[in-house]
Short mmCIF file of C-alpha atoms (C1' of nucleotides) in Angstrom, two decimals:
data_model
loop_
_atom_site.label_atom_id
_atom_site.label_comp_id
_atom_site.label_asym_id
_atom_site.label_seq_id
_atom_site.Cartn_x
_atom_site.Cartn_y
_atom_site.Cartn_z
CA MET A 1 -0.12 0.17 -0.18
CA SER A 2 1.40 3.25 -1.07
CA GLU A 3 1.67 5.96 1.43
CA ASP A 4 -1.14 7.87 -0.54
CA ALA A 5 -3.56 4.75 -0.13
CA PHE A 6 -2.94 4.71 3.37
CA LEU A 7 -3.89 8.49 3.92
CA ALA A 8 -7.55 7.92 2.32
CA THR A 9 -8.24 5.05 4.11
CA TYR A 10 -6.89 6.53 7.68
CA ASP A 11 -9.72 6.77 10.21
CA PRO A 12 -9.06 10.19 12.41
CA ASP A 13 -11.97 8.85 14.69
CA ALA A 14 -10.20 5.37 15.25
CA TYR A 15 -8.71 6.76 18.60
CA GLY A 16 -11.43 8.50 20.51
CA ARG A 17 -12.51 11.82 20.50
CA LEU A 18 -10.81 14.73 21.89
CA ALA A 19 -10.09 18.41 21.88
CA LEU A 20 -7.07 20.34 22.28
CA THR A 21 -7.09 24.28 23.62
CA VAL A 22 -4.53 26.59 25.16
CA ASP A 23 -4.91 28.12 28.86
CA VAL A 24 -2.70 30.92 29.49
CA VAL A 25 -1.34 32.26 32.29
CA LEU A 26 -0.86 36.45 32.07
CA LEU A 27 1.69 37.05 34.75
CA GLY A 28 2.76 40.39 36.49
CA LEU A 29 3.33 42.70 38.88
CA ARG A 30 0.42 44.49 41.07
CA ASP A 31 1.46 46.84 43.82
CA GLY A 32 5.09 44.59 44.12
CA ARG A 33 3.00 41.94 44.02
CA PRO A 34 3.03 39.03 41.44
CA ALA A 35 -0.47 38.73 40.36
CA ALA A 36 -2.64 36.80 37.24
CA LEU A 37 -5.03 38.48 35.19
CA LEU A 38 -8.09 36.07 35.22
CA LEU A 39 -11.38 36.05 33.50
CA LYS A 40 -15.02 35.11 34.30
CA ARG A 41 -16.25 32.52 32.67
CA ASP A 42 -19.55 33.09 31.64
CA GLU A 43 -20.31 30.24 29.43
CA HIS A 44 -20.63 26.79 30.74
CA PRO A 45 -19.18 24.73 32.46
CA GLN A 46 -18.57 26.36 35.50
CA ALA A 47 -19.94 29.89 34.39
CA GLY A 48 -19.39 32.48 37.16
CA HIS A 49 -16.28 30.79 38.35
CA TRP A 50 -12.91 32.98 37.54
CA ALA A 51 -10.57 30.72 35.07
CA LEU A 52 -7.20 31.47 32.95
CA PRO A 53 -7.90 33.07 29.44
CA GLY A 54 -8.08 30.32 27.11
CA GLY A 55 -9.10 28.91 23.50
CA PHE A 56 -9.24 25.84 21.71
CA VAL A 57 -6.35 25.11 18.94
CA GLY A 58 -7.89 25.92 15.76
CA VAL A 59 -7.20 22.91 13.10
CA ALA A 60 -4.55 24.70 11.14
CA GLU A 61 -2.80 26.48 13.58
CA THR A 62 0.74 26.31 15.77
CA LEU A 63 0.42 26.16 19.10
CA ASP A 64 2.29 29.37 20.14
CA ALA A 65 -0.27 31.04 17.30
CA ALA A 66 -2.93 29.89 19.59
CA ALA A 67 -1.87 31.07 22.67
CA GLY A 68 -0.90 34.74 20.94
CA ARG A 69 -4.44 34.83 19.77
CA VAL A 70 -5.64 33.67 23.52
CA LEU A 71 -3.43 36.80 24.16
CA ARG A 72 -4.93 39.27 21.64
CA GLU A 73 -8.72 38.27 21.87
CA LYS A 74 -9.18 37.99 25.52
CA ALA A 75 -6.51 40.61 26.55
CA GLY A 76 -5.80 42.71 23.76
CA LEU A 77 -2.28 42.28 24.05
CA SER A 78 0.48 41.42 22.03
CA GLY A 79 4.80 41.72 21.42
CA LEU A 80 4.44 39.47 25.00
CA HIS A 81 6.96 37.31 26.32
CA LEU A 82 5.38 33.95 25.83
CA GLU A 83 6.42 30.56 26.05
CA GLN A 84 5.03 26.94 26.79
CA LEU A 85 4.89 25.22 30.24
CA TYR A 86 3.62 21.90 30.32
CA THR A 87 0.11 19.67 29.32
CA PHE A 88 -2.08 19.44 31.31
CA GLY A 89 -4.71 16.14 30.02
CA ALA A 90 -6.49 14.23 32.99
CA PRO A 91 -9.38 12.27 31.75
CA GLY A 92 -11.88 14.54 33.92
CA ARG A 93 -10.24 18.16 34.02
CA ASP A 94 -13.32 19.22 32.10
CA PRO A 95 -16.60 18.02 32.35
CA ARG A 96 -17.59 18.69 28.01
CA MET A 97 -15.86 15.84 26.79
CA ARG A 98 -11.65 15.17 26.75
CA ILE A 99 -10.08 18.09 26.80
CA VAL A 100 -6.46 18.49 26.58
CA SER A 101 -5.10 21.68 27.47
CA VAL A 102 -1.31 23.36 26.43
CA ALA A 103 -0.43 25.58 29.24
CA TYR A 104 1.16 29.06 28.33
CA LEU A 105 3.06 31.58 30.41
CA ALA A 106 2.77 35.26 29.27
CA LEU A 107 4.88 37.95 31.13
CA LEU A 108 3.72 41.45 31.39
CA PRO A 109 5.71 44.69 32.36
CA GLU A 110 3.74 46.24 34.90
CA ALA A 111 2.43 48.89 33.12
CA ALA A 112 0.70 46.43 30.35
CA PHE A 113 -0.55 44.73 33.55
CA THR A 114 -2.10 47.68 34.94
CA ALA A 115 -3.59 48.75 31.28
CA ALA A 116 -5.18 45.00 30.59
CA GLY A 117 -6.90 44.83 34.25
CA ARG A 118 -8.98 48.08 33.64
CA ASN A 119 -9.76 47.23 30.02
CA GLY A 120 -13.54 46.52 30.69
CA ALA A 121 -12.38 43.15 28.82
CA GLY A 122 -13.44 41.84 32.31
CA LEU A 123 -10.16 40.63 33.08
CA LEU A 124 -9.67 40.87 37.08
CA PRO A 125 -6.26 41.17 38.67
CA ALA A 126 -5.64 38.73 40.95
CA ILE A 127 -2.42 38.70 43.65
CA ILE A 128 -0.82 35.36 43.73
CA ASP A 129 -0.21 34.75 47.28
CA VAL A 130 2.95 32.02 47.35
CA PRO A 131 3.75 29.99 50.32
CA TRP A 132 7.40 30.11 49.66
CA ALA A 133 7.86 27.03 51.12
CA GLY A 134 11.10 25.36 49.74
CA GLU A 135 11.52 24.36 46.29
CA ALA A 136 9.05 22.19 45.77
CA GLY A 137 6.36 24.78 45.15
CA GLY A 138 3.21 24.06 46.62
CA PRO A 139 -0.56 25.69 45.87
CA VAL A 140 -1.02 29.14 45.34
CA ALA A 141 -3.58 31.35 47.08
CA LEU A 142 -5.67 33.84 45.07
CA ARG A 143 -7.54 37.52 45.86
CA ASP A 144 -9.19 40.15 44.36
CA ALA A 145 -5.94 42.80 43.94
CA ALA A 146 -9.29 45.32 44.37
CA GLY A 147 -9.30 44.25 48.43
CA GLY A 148 -11.97 41.37 47.74
CA GLY A 149 -11.84 37.95 49.17
CA PRO A 150 -9.82 34.75 48.06
CA LEU A 151 -10.86 33.47 44.85
CA THR A 152 -11.03 29.81 43.56
CA LEU A 153 -10.28 29.08 39.88
CA ALA A 154 -12.32 26.68 38.20
CA PHE A 155 -11.03 23.06 36.38
CA ASP A 156 -7.64 22.33 37.19
CA HIS A 157 -6.52 26.12 36.99
CA ALA A 158 -4.93 27.02 40.09
CA ASP A 159 -2.16 23.84 39.29
CA ILE A 160 -1.32 25.71 35.97
CA LEU A 161 -1.12 29.12 38.17
CA ALA A 162 1.41 27.17 40.30
CA LEU A 163 3.38 25.52 38.15
CA ALA A 164 3.76 29.09 36.03
CA MET A 165 4.67 30.65 39.33
CA LEU A 166 7.33 27.47 39.75
CA ARG A 167 8.91 28.09 36.44
CA LEU A 168 9.39 31.79 36.62
CA ARG A 169 10.66 31.44 40.00
CA GLY A 170 13.33 28.58 38.58
CA LYS A 171 14.15 30.65 35.34
CA LEU A 172 14.75 34.13 37.01
CA ASP A 173 18.33 34.05 37.64
CA TYR A 174 20.14 32.79 34.36
CA SER A 175 17.49 33.70 31.61
CA GLY A 176 16.45 37.16 31.54
CA VAL A 177 12.68 36.51 32.04
CA GLY A 178 13.01 38.92 35.11
CA PHE A 179 13.13 41.90 32.18
CA ALA A 180 9.94 41.02 30.80
CA LEU A 181 7.81 42.19 33.68
CA LEU A 182 9.93 45.23 33.78
CA PRO A 183 9.39 48.82 31.35
CA GLU A 184 11.89 49.01 28.43
CA ARG A 185 13.96 51.29 30.55
CA PHE A 186 14.55 50.60 34.20
CA THR A 187 16.49 51.10 37.47
CA LEU A 188 18.54 48.24 38.86
CA ARG A 189 16.74 48.77 41.94
CA GLN A 190 13.51 47.72 40.18
CA LEU A 191 15.41 44.53 38.38
CA GLN A 192 15.99 43.52 42.46
CA ASP A 193 12.75 44.23 43.24
CA VAL A 194 11.26 42.00 40.41
CA HIS A 195 13.72 39.56 41.84
CA GLU A 196 13.25 39.54 45.22
CA THR A 197 9.28 39.93 44.52
CA ILE A 198 9.29 36.65 42.51
CA LEU A 199 11.85 34.59 44.75
CA GLY A 200 10.53 35.78 48.06
CA THR A 201 13.79 36.00 49.57
CA PRO A 202 15.57 39.50 50.42
CA LEU A 203 18.61 39.47 48.03
CA ASN A 204 21.99 40.95 48.87
CA LYS A 205 22.19 44.22 47.02
CA PRO A 206 26.34 44.71 46.05
CA ALA A 207 26.07 41.13 44.97
CA PHE A 208 23.04 41.45 43.13
CA ARG A 209 24.60 44.38 41.07
CA ARG A 210 27.76 42.77 40.17
CA ARG A 211 26.24 39.44 38.74
CA MET A 212 23.74 41.88 36.79
CA LEU A 213 26.03 44.05 35.29
CA ASP A 214 28.85 40.85 34.77
CA ARG A 215 26.08 39.39 32.56
CA GLY A 216 26.43 42.02 30.06
CA TRP A 217 22.90 41.91 29.08
CA LEU A 218 22.72 45.31 30.22
CA GLU A 219 23.06 48.71 28.84
CA PRO A 220 23.14 51.65 30.39
CA THR A 221 21.33 54.63 29.11
CA GLY A 222 22.85 57.63 30.38
CA ALA A 223 19.30 58.79 31.07
CA ARG A 224 18.29 58.73 34.96
CA GLU A 225 15.12 58.46 36.25
CA ALA A 226 12.91 61.52 37.16
CA GLY A 227 10.80 63.23 39.40
CA THR A 228 13.10 61.34 42.74
CA SER A 229 13.66 63.44 45.70
CA PHE A 230 16.90 61.88 46.44
CA ARG A 231 19.77 60.79 43.74
CA PRO A 232 18.22 59.91 40.65
CA PRO A 233 18.97 56.27 39.60
CA GLU A 234 20.25 55.31 36.33
CA LEU A 235 17.98 53.81 33.54
CA TYR A 236 19.03 50.56 32.07
CA ARG A 237 17.89 48.75 28.86
CA CYS A 238 17.77 45.05 28.35
CA ARG A 239 20.44 44.35 25.56
CA LYS A 240 19.91 40.47 25.18
CA PRO A 241 17.70 38.40 27.44
CA MET B 1 -29.49 26.84 30.70
CA SER B 2 -28.10 24.57 33.32
CA GLU B 3 -24.53 23.43 32.83
CA ASP B 4 -26.22 19.41 32.63
CA ALA B 5 -28.12 20.99 29.71
CA PHE B 6 -25.52 22.90 28.06
CA LEU B 7 -23.20 19.28 28.41
CA ALA B 8 -26.22 17.76 26.64
CA THR B 9 -25.96 20.11 23.21
CA TYR B 10 -21.93 20.80 23.14
CA ASP B 11 -20.76 19.85 20.12
CA PRO B 12 -16.94 18.50 20.13
CA ASP B 13 -16.31 18.59 16.28
CA ALA B 14 -16.60 22.15 16.41
CA TYR B 15 -13.48 23.06 16.62
CA GLY B 16 -11.91 20.80 14.19
CA ARG B 17 -10.63 17.51 14.41
CA LEU B 18 -7.61 16.51 15.46
CA ALA B 19 -5.72 13.32 17.36
CA LEU B 20 -2.98 13.52 20.38
CA THR B 21 -0.28 11.36 20.58
CA VAL B 22 2.65 10.31 23.25
CA ASP B 23 6.20 10.16 21.70
CA VAL B 24 9.24 8.93 23.90
CA VAL B 25 12.59 9.41 23.94
CA LEU B 26 14.41 6.25 25.62
CA LEU B 27 17.60 7.77 26.90
CA GLY B 28 20.81 5.71 28.22
CA LEU B 29 24.34 4.92 27.66
CA ARG B 30 26.16 2.93 25.67
CA ASP B 31 29.37 2.52 26.01
CA GLY B 32 29.58 5.51 27.83
CA ARG B 33 27.69 7.73 25.24
CA PRO B 34 24.61 9.39 25.40
CA ALA B 35 22.26 7.31 23.27
CA ALA B 36 18.43 7.06 22.13
CA LEU B 37 16.37 3.56 21.38
CA LEU B 38 14.48 3.95 17.81
CA LEU B 39 11.88 2.48 16.51
CA LYS B 40 11.93 1.50 12.08
CA ARG B 41 8.13 2.27 11.18
CA ASP B 42 6.87 -0.41 9.49
CA GLU B 43 3.56 1.52 8.27
CA HIS B 44 2.60 4.79 6.29
CA PRO B 45 3.46 7.10 6.84
CA GLN B 46 7.02 7.32 6.93
CA ALA B 47 7.05 3.56 6.19
CA GLY B 48 10.66 2.09 6.81
CA HIS B 49 12.01 4.91 8.35
CA TRP B 50 13.38 5.28 12.26
CA ALA B 51 11.29 7.08 14.86
CA LEU B 52 10.51 7.33 18.76
CA PRO B 53 8.73 5.15 19.98
CA GLY B 54 4.92 6.83 20.30
CA GLY B 55 1.39 6.23 20.03
CA PHE B 56 -2.14 7.55 20.01
CA VAL B 57 -3.30 9.16 23.89
CA GLY B 58 -6.73 7.02 24.83
CA VAL B 59 -9.78 9.27 25.38
CA ALA B 60 -9.75 7.66 29.08
CA GLU B 61 -6.25 7.56 29.63
CA THR B 62 -3.76 10.03 31.75
CA LEU B 63 -0.95 11.60 29.11
CA ASP B 64 1.65 10.24 31.66
CA ALA B 65 0.42 6.66 31.51
CA ALA B 66 0.52 6.74 27.56
CA ALA B 67 3.70 7.85 28.02
CA GLY B 68 3.90 4.94 30.05
CA ARG B 69 2.12 2.27 27.63
CA VAL B 70 3.72 3.50 24.91
CA LEU B 71 7.00 2.33 27.15
CA ARG B 72 5.96 -0.87 27.93
CA GLU B 73 3.96 -2.04 24.47
CA LYS B 74 6.76 -1.33 22.53
CA ALA B 75 9.97 -1.67 24.68
CA GLY B 76 9.01 -3.73 27.29
CA LEU B 77 9.90 -1.55 29.78
CA SER B 78 8.50 0.23 33.00
CA GLY B 79 9.35 1.63 36.57
CA LEU B 80 11.97 4.37 34.52
CA HIS B 81 11.78 7.66 35.33
CA LEU B 82 8.98 9.12 32.98
CA GLU B 83 8.75 13.12 32.40
CA GLN B 84 7.07 15.21 30.37
CA LEU B 85 9.01 16.99 28.06
CA TYR B 86 7.23 19.56 26.02
CA THR B 87 4.25 19.56 23.47
CA PHE B 88 5.08 19.38 19.37
CA GLY B 89 1.87 20.84 17.50
CA ALA B 90 2.77 22.39 14.11
CA PRO B 91 0.19 21.91 11.56
CA GLY B 92 2.23 19.81 8.98
CA ARG B 93 3.99 18.05 11.53
CA ASP B 94 2.56 14.69 10.23
CA PRO B 95 0.67 14.11 7.07
CA ARG B 96 -2.31 12.19 8.25
CA MET B 97 -3.84 14.59 10.15
CA ARG B 98 -3.46 17.43 12.68
CA ILE B 99 -1.85 15.30 15.19
CA VAL B 100 -0.35 17.17 18.23
CA SER B 101 2.15 15.14 20.36
CA VAL B 102 3.51 15.33 23.93
CA ALA B 103 6.81 14.56 24.39
CA TYR B 104 7.91 12.53 27.29
CA LEU B 105 11.37 11.99 28.38
CA ALA B 106 12.81 8.11 29.84
CA LEU B 107 15.47 7.27 31.40
CA LEU B 108 17.35 3.73 31.06
CA PRO B 109 19.70 2.23 33.31
CA GLU B 110 22.57 1.25 31.33
CA ALA B 111 21.54 -2.50 31.78
CA ALA B 112 17.74 -2.17 30.56
CA PHE B 113 18.91 -0.15 27.53
CA THR B 114 21.21 -2.56 26.58
CA ALA B 115 18.35 -5.48 27.19
CA ALA B 116 16.14 -3.51 25.70
CA GLY B 117 18.14 -3.02 22.15
CA ARG B 118 18.49 -6.49 21.48
CA ASN B 119 15.30 -8.02 22.65
CA GLY B 120 14.01 -8.49 19.17
CA ALA B 121 11.31 -5.89 19.70
CA GLY B 122 12.97 -4.13 16.51
CA LEU B 123 14.29 -1.62 18.55
CA LEU B 124 17.80 0.01 17.47
CA PRO B 125 19.71 1.69 19.82
CA ALA B 126 21.45 4.90 18.26
CA ILE B 127 24.50 7.12 19.60
CA ILE B 128 23.71 10.24 20.15
CA ASP B 129 26.50 12.74 18.84
CA VAL B 130 26.16 16.03 20.00
CA PRO B 131 27.44 19.20 19.18
CA TRP B 132 28.31 20.53 22.32
CA ALA B 133 28.10 24.46 21.14
CA GLY B 134 27.11 26.69 24.25
CA GLU B 135 24.22 26.36 26.15
CA ALA B 136 21.63 26.77 23.40
CA GLY B 137 21.50 22.73 22.25
CA GLY B 138 21.44 22.14 18.53
CA PRO B 139 20.67 19.62 15.99
CA VAL B 140 21.77 16.31 17.07
CA ALA B 141 23.32 13.73 14.87
CA LEU B 142 22.32 10.08 15.09
CA ARG B 143 24.25 6.99 14.46
CA ASP B 144 23.88 2.85 14.72
CA ALA B 145 25.70 1.68 17.19
CA ALA B 146 26.29 -1.69 15.72
CA GLY B 147 28.34 0.70 13.69
CA GLY B 148 26.02 1.73 10.59
CA GLY B 149 26.00 5.08 8.96
CA PRO B 150 23.95 8.29 10.03
CA LEU B 151 20.51 8.11 10.97
CA THR B 152 17.94 10.75 10.37
CA LEU B 153 14.63 10.34 12.24
CA ALA B 154 11.00 10.63 10.36
CA PHE B 155 8.41 13.69 11.31
CA ASP B 156 10.12 16.36 14.08
CA HIS B 157 11.63 13.57 16.39
CA ALA B 158 15.02 15.14 15.52
CA ASP B 159 14.09 18.26 17.40
CA ILE B 160 12.17 16.18 19.78
CA LEU B 161 15.84 14.24 20.92
CA ALA B 162 17.76 17.54 20.63
CA LEU B 163 15.11 19.11 23.22
CA ALA B 164 15.45 16.05 25.34
CA MET B 165 19.26 16.18 25.29
CA LEU B 166 19.10 19.42 26.45
CA ARG B 167 16.93 19.20 29.23
CA LEU B 168 18.62 16.45 30.45
CA ARG B 169 21.52 18.52 30.66
CA GLY B 170 20.47 21.63 32.36
CA LYS B 171 18.66 19.02 34.91
CA LEU B 172 21.31 16.78 34.92
CA ASP B 173 23.76 19.01 38.69
CA TYR B 174 20.35 20.06 40.93
CA SER B 175 18.21 17.46 40.12
CA GLY B 176 19.07 13.72 40.53
CA VAL B 177 18.24 12.68 37.20
CA GLY B 178 21.76 11.51 36.98
CA PHE B 179 21.30 8.26 38.90
CA ALA B 180 18.08 6.91 36.30
CA LEU B 181 20.87 6.31 33.72
CA LEU B 182 23.07 4.04 36.45
CA PRO B 183 22.55 0.77 38.21
CA GLU B 184 20.67 0.64 41.61
CA ARG B 185 24.12 0.38 43.38
CA PHE B 186 27.18 2.44 41.78
CA THR B 187 30.51 4.11 42.22
CA LEU B 188 31.06 7.75 42.35
CA ARG B 189 33.42 7.11 39.68
CA GLN B 190 30.60 5.88 37.63
CA LEU B 191 28.30 9.07 38.65
CA GLN B 192 31.44 11.61 37.47
CA ASP B 193 31.11 9.58 33.90
CA VAL B 194 27.74 9.62 33.40
CA HIS B 195 27.81 13.37 34.14
CA GLU B 196 30.66 14.25 32.49
CA THR B 197 29.06 12.26 29.13
CA ILE B 198 25.82 14.32 29.23
CA LEU B 199 27.81 17.51 29.92
CA GLY B 200 30.25 17.04 27.32
CA THR B 201 33.16 18.28 29.63
CA PRO B 202 35.64 17.01 32.25
CA LEU B 203 34.64 17.59 36.05
CA ASN B 204 37.22 17.72 38.98
CA LYS B 205 36.92 14.87 40.66
CA PRO B 206 37.64 16.21 44.36
CA ALA B 207 34.82 18.81 43.80
CA PHE B 208 32.43 16.12 42.53
CA ARG B 209 32.63 13.89 45.45
CA ARG B 210 32.24 16.78 47.44
CA ARG B 211 29.04 18.20 46.13
CA MET B 212 27.72 14.97 45.52
CA LEU B 213 28.41 13.91 49.15
CA ASP B 214 27.42 16.95 50.58
CA ARG B 215 24.03 16.70 48.96
CA GLY B 216 22.94 13.98 51.08
CA TRP B 217 21.48 11.88 48.31
CA LEU B 218 24.16 9.34 48.29
CA GLU B 219 24.29 6.51 50.84
CA PRO B 220 27.47 4.02 50.66
CA THR B 221 26.34 0.50 50.87
CA GLY B 222 29.53 -0.84 52.61
CA ALA B 223 29.95 -3.07 49.57
CA ARG B 224 32.09 -2.48 47.02
CA GLU B 225 33.05 -3.04 43.45
CA ALA B 226 34.42 -5.95 42.75
CA GLY B 227 36.74 -7.28 40.17
CA THR B 228 39.02 -4.92 39.48
CA SER B 229 42.32 -4.85 39.49
CA PHE B 230 43.01 -2.17 41.66
CA ARG B 231 41.85 -0.72 44.83
CA PRO B 232 37.90 -1.47 45.06
CA PRO B 233 35.56 1.45 44.69
CA GLU B 234 32.67 1.85 47.39
CA LEU B 235 29.04 1.57 46.04
CA TYR B 236 26.68 4.04 46.80
CA ARG B 237 23.03 3.91 46.57
CA CYS B 238 20.56 6.75 45.54
CA ARG B 239 18.50 7.75 48.79
CA LYS B 240 16.30 10.39 47.71
CA PRO B 241 16.28 12.00 44.21
"C1'" DT C 1 21.78 71.13 56.15
"C1'" DG C 2 18.94 66.79 56.15
"C1'" DA C 3 16.63 62.88 54.84
"C1'" DA C 4 16.59 59.65 51.38
"C1'" DT C 5 18.66 56.27 48.34
"C1'" DA C 6 22.18 55.65 44.69
"C1'" DG C 7 26.44 53.40 43.88
"C1'" DT C 8 31.07 51.08 45.44
"C1'" DG C 9 34.92 49.64 48.36
"C1'" DT C 10 36.59 45.99 51.18
"C1'" DC C 11 36.38 42.43 54.48
"C1'" DT C 12 34.97 37.52 55.62
"C1'" DC C 13 33.07 33.16 53.91
"C1'" DT C 14 31.74 29.56 51.29
"C1'" DA C 15 32.83 26.69 47.73
"C1'" DA C 16 34.84 25.39 43.40
"C1'" DG C 17 39.34 24.22 40.61
"C1'" DA C 18 44.20 22.34 41.00
"C1'" DC C 19 47.19 19.56 42.49
"C1'" DA C 20 49.23 16.65 45.13
"C1'" DT C 21 49.49 12.38 49.04
"C1'" DT C 22 47.81 8.53 51.01
"C1'" DA C 23 45.16 4.14 50.48
"C1'" DT C 24 44.60 -0.11 48.73
"C1'" DT C 25 43.81 -3.92 46.10
"C1'" DA C 26 46.03 -7.56 41.88
"C1'" DT C 27 49.86 -9.46 39.96
"C1'" DA D 1 57.72 -4.18 44.60
"C1'" DT D 2 54.72 -2.11 40.97
"C1'" DA D 3 50.81 -0.71 38.61
"C1'" DA D 4 46.01 1.38 38.67
"C1'" DT D 5 42.75 3.29 40.78
"C1'" DA D 6 40.44 4.84 45.33
"C1'" DA D 7 39.85 8.85 48.67
"C1'" DT D 8 41.63 12.65 50.61
"C1'" DG D 9 44.13 16.92 52.20
"C1'" DT D 10 45.66 21.55 51.52
"C1'" DC D 11 46.45 25.96 48.65
"C1'" DT D 12 44.71 28.45 45.65
"C1'" DT D 13 40.88 31.20 43.65
"C1'" DA D 14 36.18 33.15 42.24
"C1'" DG D 15 31.92 35.07 43.66
"C1'" DA D 16 28.64 35.85 46.97
"C1'" DG D 17 27.53 38.03 51.40
"C1'" DA D 18 27.73 41.51 55.07
"C1'" DC D 19 28.37 46.13 56.54
"C1'" DA D 20 30.01 50.43 56.17
"C1'" DC D 21 31.21 54.49 53.31
"C1'" DT D 22 30.35 57.98 49.73
"C1'" DA D 23 27.89 60.12 45.98
"C1'" DT D 24 23.85 62.98 44.71
"C1'" DT D 25 19.48 64.93 44.79
"C1'" DC D 26 15.57 67.80 46.41
"C1'" DA D 27 13.19 70.20 50.45
#
DNA sequence: TGAATAGTGTCTCTAAGACATTATTAT
DNA sequence: ATAATAATGTCTTAGAGACACTATTCA
């Protein structure tokens, strides 16, 4: 049998029906704390619960492209740091049918995060309270950034969020992801604040400066931050993240 | 509309048809070099080419369970270190239809690797020649362990294999994965050889011993390796990988 | 001048690399 | 004894942490 003949007789349903989605963890900082943007589900299943923005993967669409489209359609954002996290496929995770979801992590600079949180698209900024117990990670607790109570997520989205935090923490000090949470020009203090927030531990200032500068990823802009009532810090730009 | 009513009317085909598979990179060591077990495809598409063992995900099956089943059915192995790697979903990666594949990494101790390579199941041990150029990783070259020429893989399996090597290298020194490539009892020299092979660089012996022993993952068995014509080395066991 | 933070100099401490030395086995 | 490798002691070196000190701006 030739390959063409084989393809003509191939039955796509022979192995059962399932659907593929992407779910995107939109991570940023809100008032110096890690936060995620959530969407209220207004359709079944789990209508009324908070969830990660997600969507079905188009038949002719790359996984990365699907994640980018979700970002655009649900949050009006593009050009962000976006990376695949992990694929969640437990049979009972969605009551509709077998839905396997490829989770993505998107990182938003503080300004984009704040803007997306109040653009009327229904995105809720939720503060992530991480119990930084050891390296194992663990379940994360969520609460409304506007001061509301604790939030619970739909499906297995709490697991996805926890994994996103873990991944971010793991990559922080060797991979330039930290820059994706800052504006284009930033001070070393801002960079250190980001690292301390994500790692959940204070860092030594001289050592942090040395490491960052020796790494060669930072380029001084020559400009300094304005509006301070003290010595204005140098603004840096990321060269090679 | 209630959730039950919604589920009754939900159309699983509304977003297009696709299939989900798992592909498993069976990594081990062969004569001190990294190697993978490959299967010759005897069905279309790409019949006659070498490929990673894989299979479709059952409708009621966990992704991890599917990978475990592939391992059992295609290589007769179980109880191995098995972890999800990445999901490959480019639309054209398989000519049959849209097939998205969740890639897994399995690690085999040297004995299991050798046995699986000659059990008649058609698994070919292929040496992986990695150009260790920097941290970026890159395409890997494959050749028949029996001395044959270079091998080319079907589909995008070369990319999957390259990612597997990269992941293994990255996790080696902070995660106990190295133990999964050794027998239950091993010497420190064997452990160092594994690390040097995977990392592609020689390591300092006293420093390596110090690090490994200080980590607390190793437990001396009291026994020593037999059959040496010199001072027999202590055999260790992994306590907490 | 005082307050506040930026930015740096320097000492200490830890861990890795280099290298030599001792230990233990078989022949 | 000799050969071969295991296992360790020690010196050096690189980098992180601690801490204090200087620098620069605004009020």
